[in-house]
CSV table of C-alpha atoms and ligand atoms in Angstrom, one decimal:
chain,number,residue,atom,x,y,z
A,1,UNK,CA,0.0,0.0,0.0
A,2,UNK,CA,1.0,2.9,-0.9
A,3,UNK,CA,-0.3,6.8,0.2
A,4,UNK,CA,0.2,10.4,-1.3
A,5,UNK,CA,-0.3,12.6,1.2
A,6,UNK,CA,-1.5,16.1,0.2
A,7,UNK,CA,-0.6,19.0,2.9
A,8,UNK,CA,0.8,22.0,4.0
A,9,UNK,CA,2.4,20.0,6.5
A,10,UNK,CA,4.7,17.4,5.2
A,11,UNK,CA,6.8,17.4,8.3
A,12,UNK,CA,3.9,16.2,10.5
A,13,UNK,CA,2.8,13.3,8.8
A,14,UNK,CA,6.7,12.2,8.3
A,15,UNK,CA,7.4,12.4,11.8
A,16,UNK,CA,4.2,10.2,12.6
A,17,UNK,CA,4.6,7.9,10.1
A,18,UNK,CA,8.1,7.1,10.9
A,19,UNK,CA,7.0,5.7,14.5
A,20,UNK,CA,6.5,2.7,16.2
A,21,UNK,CA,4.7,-0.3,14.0
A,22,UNK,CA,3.8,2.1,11.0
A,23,UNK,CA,7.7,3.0,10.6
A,24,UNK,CA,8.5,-1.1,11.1
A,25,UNK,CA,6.2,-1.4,8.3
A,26,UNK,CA,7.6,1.1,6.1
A,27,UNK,CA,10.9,-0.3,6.7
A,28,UNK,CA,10.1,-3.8,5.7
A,29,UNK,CA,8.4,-2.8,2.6
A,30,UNK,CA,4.9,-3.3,3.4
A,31,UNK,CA,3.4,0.2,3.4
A,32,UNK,CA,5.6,3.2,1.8
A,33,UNK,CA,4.5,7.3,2.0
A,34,UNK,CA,4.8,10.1,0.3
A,35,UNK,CA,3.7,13.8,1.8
A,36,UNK,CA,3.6,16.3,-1.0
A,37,UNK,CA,3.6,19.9,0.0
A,38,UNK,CA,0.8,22.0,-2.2
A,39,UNK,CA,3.2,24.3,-1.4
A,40,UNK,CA,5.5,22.9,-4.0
A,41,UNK,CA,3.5,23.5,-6.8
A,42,UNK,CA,1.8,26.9,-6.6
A,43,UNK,CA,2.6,29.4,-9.7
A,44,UNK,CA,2.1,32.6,-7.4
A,45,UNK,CA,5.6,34.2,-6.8
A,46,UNK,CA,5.3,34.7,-3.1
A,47,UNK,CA,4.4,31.3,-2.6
A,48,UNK,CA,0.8,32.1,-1.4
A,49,UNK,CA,-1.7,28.8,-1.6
A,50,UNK,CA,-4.8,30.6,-0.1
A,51,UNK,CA,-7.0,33.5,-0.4
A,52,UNK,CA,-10.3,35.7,0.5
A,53,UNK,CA,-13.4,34.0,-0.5
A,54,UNK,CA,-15.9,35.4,-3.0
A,55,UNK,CA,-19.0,36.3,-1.2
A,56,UNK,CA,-16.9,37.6,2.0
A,57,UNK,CA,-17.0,35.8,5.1
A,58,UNK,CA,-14.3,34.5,7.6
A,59,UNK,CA,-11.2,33.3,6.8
A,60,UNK,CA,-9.0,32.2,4.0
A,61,UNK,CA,-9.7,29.3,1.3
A,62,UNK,CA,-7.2,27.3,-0.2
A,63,UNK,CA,-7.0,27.4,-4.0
A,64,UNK,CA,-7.2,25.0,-6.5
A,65,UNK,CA,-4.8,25.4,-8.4
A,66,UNK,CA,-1.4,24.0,-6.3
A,67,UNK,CA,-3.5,21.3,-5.2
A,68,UNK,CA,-4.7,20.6,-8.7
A,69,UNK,CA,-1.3,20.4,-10.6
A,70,UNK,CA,0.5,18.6,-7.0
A,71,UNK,CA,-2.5,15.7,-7.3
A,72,UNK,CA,-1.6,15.1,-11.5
A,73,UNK,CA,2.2,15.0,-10.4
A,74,UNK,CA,0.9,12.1,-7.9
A,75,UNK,CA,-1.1,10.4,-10.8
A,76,UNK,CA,1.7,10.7,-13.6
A,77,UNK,CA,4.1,9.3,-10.8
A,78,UNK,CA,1.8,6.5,-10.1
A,79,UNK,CA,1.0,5.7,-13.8
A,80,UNK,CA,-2.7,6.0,-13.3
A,81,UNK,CA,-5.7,8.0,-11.5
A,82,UNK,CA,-4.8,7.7,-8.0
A,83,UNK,CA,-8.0,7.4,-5.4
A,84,UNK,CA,-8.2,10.6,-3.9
A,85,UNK,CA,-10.0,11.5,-0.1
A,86,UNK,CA,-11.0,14.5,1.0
A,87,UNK,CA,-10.9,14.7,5.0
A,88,UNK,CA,-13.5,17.1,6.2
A,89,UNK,CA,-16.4,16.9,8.6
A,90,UNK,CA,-18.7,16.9,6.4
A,91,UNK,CA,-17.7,13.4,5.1
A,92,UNK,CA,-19.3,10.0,5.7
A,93,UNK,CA,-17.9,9.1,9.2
A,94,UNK,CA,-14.6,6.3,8.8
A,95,UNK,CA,-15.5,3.1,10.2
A,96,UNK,CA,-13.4,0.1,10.7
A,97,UNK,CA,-15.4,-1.7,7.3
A,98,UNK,CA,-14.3,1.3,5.5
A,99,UNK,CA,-10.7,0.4,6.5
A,100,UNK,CA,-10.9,-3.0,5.6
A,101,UNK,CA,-11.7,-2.0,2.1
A,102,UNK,CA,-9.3,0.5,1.5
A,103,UNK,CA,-6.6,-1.5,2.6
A,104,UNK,CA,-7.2,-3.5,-0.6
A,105,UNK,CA,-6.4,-0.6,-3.1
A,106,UNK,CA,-2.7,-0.2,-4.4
A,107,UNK,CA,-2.5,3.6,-3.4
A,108,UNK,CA,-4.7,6.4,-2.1
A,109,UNK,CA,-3.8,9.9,-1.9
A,110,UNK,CA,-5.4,11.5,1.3
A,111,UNK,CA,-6.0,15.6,0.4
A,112,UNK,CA,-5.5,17.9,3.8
A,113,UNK,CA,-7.8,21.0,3.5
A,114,UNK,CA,-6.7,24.0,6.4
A,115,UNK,CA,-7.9,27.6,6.7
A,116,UNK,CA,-12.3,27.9,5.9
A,117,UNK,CA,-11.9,25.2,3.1
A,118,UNK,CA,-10.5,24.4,-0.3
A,119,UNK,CA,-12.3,25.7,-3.6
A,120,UNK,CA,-15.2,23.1,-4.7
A,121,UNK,CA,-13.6,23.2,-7.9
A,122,UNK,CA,-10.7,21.4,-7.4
A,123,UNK,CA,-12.6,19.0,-5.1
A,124,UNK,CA,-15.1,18.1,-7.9
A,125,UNK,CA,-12.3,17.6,-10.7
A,126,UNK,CA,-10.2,15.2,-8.4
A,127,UNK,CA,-12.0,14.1,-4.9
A,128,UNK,CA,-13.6,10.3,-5.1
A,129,UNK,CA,-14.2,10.0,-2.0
A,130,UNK,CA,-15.4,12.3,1.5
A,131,UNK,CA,-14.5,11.0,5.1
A,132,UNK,CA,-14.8,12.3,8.5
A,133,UNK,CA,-13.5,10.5,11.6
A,134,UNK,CA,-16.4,12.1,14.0
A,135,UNK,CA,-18.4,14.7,14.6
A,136,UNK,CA,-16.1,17.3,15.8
A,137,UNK,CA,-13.9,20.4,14.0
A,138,UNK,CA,-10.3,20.0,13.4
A,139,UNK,CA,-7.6,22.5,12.5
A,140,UNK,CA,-6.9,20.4,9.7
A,141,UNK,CA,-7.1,17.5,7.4
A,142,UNK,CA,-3.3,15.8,8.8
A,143,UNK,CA,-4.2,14.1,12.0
A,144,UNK,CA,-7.3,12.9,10.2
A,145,UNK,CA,-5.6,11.5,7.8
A,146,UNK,CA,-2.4,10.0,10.3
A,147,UNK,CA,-6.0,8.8,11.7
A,148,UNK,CA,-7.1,6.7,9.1
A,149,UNK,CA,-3.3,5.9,7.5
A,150,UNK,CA,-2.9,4.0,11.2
A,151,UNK,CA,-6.2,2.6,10.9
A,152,UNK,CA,-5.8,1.0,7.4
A,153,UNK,CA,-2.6,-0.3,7.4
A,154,UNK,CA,-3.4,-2.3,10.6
A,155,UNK,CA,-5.2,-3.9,7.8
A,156,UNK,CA,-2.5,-4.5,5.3
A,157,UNK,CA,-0.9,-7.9,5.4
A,158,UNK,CA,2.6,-8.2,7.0
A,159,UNK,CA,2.1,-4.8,8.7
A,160,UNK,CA,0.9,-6.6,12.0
A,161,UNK,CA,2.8,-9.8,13.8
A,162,UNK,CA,0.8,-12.4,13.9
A,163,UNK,CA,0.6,-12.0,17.7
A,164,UNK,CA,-0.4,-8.4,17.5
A,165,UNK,CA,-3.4,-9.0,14.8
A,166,UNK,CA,-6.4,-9.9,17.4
A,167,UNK,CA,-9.4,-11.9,15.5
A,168,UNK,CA,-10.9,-11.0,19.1
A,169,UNK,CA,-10.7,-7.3,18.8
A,170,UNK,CA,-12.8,-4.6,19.6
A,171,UNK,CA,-15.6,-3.6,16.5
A,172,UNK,CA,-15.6,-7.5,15.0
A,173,UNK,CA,-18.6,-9.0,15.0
A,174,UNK,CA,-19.9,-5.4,16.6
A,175,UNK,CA,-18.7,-6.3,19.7
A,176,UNK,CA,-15.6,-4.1,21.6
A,177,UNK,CA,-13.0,-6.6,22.9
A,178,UNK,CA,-12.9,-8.3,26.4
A,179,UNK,CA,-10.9,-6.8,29.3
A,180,UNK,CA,-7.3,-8.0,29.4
A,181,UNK,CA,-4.6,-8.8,32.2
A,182,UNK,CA,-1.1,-9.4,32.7
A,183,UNK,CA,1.2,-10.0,35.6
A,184,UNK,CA,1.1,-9.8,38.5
A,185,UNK,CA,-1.9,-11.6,39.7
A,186,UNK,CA,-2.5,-9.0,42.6
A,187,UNK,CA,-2.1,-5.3,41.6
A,188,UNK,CA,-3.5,-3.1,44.8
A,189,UNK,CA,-5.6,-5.6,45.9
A,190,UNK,CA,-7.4,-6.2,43.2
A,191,UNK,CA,-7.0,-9.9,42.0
A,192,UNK,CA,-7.1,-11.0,37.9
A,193,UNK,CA,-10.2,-13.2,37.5
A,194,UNK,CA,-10.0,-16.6,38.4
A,195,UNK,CA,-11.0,-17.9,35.3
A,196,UNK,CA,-8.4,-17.1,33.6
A,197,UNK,CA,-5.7,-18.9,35.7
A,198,UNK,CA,-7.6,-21.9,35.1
A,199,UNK,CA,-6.2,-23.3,32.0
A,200,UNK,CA,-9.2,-24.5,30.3
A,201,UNK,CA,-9.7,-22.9,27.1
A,202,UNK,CA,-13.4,-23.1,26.3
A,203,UNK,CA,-14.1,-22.0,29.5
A,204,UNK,CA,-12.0,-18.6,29.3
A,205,UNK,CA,-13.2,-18.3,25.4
A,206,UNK,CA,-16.6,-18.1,27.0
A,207,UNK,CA,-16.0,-15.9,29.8
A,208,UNK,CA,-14.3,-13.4,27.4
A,209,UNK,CA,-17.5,-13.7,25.2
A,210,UNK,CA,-19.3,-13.0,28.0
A,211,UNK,CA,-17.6,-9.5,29.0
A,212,UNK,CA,-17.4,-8.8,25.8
A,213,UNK,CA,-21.0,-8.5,25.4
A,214,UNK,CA,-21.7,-7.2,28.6
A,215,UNK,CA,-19.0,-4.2,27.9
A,216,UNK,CA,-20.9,-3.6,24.5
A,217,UNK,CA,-24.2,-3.5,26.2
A,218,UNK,CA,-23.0,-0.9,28.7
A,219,UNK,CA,-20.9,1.0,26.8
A,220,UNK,CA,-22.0,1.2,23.3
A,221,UNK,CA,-25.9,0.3,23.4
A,222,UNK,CA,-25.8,1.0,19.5
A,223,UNK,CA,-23.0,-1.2,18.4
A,224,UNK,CA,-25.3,-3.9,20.7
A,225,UNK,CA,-28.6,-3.3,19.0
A,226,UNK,CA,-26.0,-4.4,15.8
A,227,UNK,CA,-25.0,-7.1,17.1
A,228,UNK,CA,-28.5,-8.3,18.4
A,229,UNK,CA,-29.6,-7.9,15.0
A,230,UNK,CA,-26.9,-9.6,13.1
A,231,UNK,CA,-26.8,-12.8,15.8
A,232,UNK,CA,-31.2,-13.3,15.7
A,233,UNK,CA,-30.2,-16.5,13.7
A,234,UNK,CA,-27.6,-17.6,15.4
B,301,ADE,N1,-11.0,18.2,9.2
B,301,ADE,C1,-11.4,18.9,10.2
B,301,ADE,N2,-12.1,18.2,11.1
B,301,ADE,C2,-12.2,16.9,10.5
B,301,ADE,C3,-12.9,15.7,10.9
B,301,ADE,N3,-13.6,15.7,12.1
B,301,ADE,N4,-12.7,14.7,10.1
B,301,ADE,C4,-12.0,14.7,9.0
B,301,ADE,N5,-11.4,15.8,8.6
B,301,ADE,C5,-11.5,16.9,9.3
């Protein structure tokens, strides 16, 4: 997998990238990145990537045209039309499906919008697909897309040991994952539960079933209802 990363800010999404199991990945050739700075490519001679938008109104929108020519560089680099998203609130909301199916695609180029926006122009020539990652207001598009880079590649074989890529975990099957414990068997009086010292499989497997829907119930009554629903003929 490979991603194009569109931004103003090419030395945040390096520095992110380059750390812990998404920079073991890169090195051993599963994933690879590229940030491009829009910066790069805009004709203006002071360099400027933004300006006031027609109608008035607050703030500064950035132009179409460095982000324009910087995505065609990306596509004549990749030989073909690279799938662009736009990050922006007003995007369907990135769920771990939508992860999942990404992570099949060769390359994506992620677009990072700052200031009040980018001009719908550009957006309409190049932008396949909008995502959000919740219903709150950002200062920009990079830790959205860092955000959704670290959520697909989880998904990309060989990016994950074997021991680190939980069938159990949270959001499969709509259910969040079961608590987890590690030594020692008494931390401030609090004990692990028995069960789990046991040794017999099937019952811990059930146990952890068992909290796991419990957790879901209390904690996230919707993602329950889903499960309900997709378990009636089970
Ligand atoms: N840009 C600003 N806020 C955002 C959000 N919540 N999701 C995606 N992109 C954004």
């Amino acid at each position: 997998m490979k991603y194009y990363i569109l931004t103003l800010f090419p030395e945040m999404i390096e520095d992110a990238l380059n750390t812990s199991i998404l920079g073991r990945a890169k090195n051993a050739g599963a994933i690879s990145f590229e940030a491009v700075n829009i910066r790069d490519y805009t004709l203006d001679k002071h360099k400027k990537v933004d300006d006031y938008p027609y109608g008035g109104g607050a703030g500064m929108v950035m132009q179409a045209q460095p982000i324009y020519d910087a995505y065609k560089a990306i596509c004549e680099k990749a030989g073909h039309k690279v799938h662009c998203i736009y990050l922006t609130p007003q995007g369907q909301l990135f769920k771990q499906q939508n992860a999942k199916e990404l992570a099949l695609k060769e390359d994506i180029c992620l677009l990072c919008g700052h200031y009040e926006g980018i001009d719908e122009r550009v957006l309409e020539e190049i932008v396949d697909e909008y995502y959000s990652i919740g219903d709150y207001v950002l200062t920009g598009g990079e830790l959205p897309s860092l955000v959704m880079i670290d959520a697909i590649s989880r998904m990309v074989p060989g990016v994950l040991t074997n021991s680190e890529s939980g069938e159990d975990e949270s959001l499969e099957n709509n259910l969040l994952e079961y608590p987890q414990y590690s030594r020692p068997e008494t931390w401030n009086e609090r004990k692990v539960p028995p069960i789990l010292l046991s040794g017999d499989h099937a019952k811990v497997d059930a146990w952890r079933k068992e909290q796991s829907i419990l957790r879901t119930k209390e904690r996230r009554p919707d993602l329950y209802a889903k499960y309900l629903e997709s378990n009636v003929d089970k």
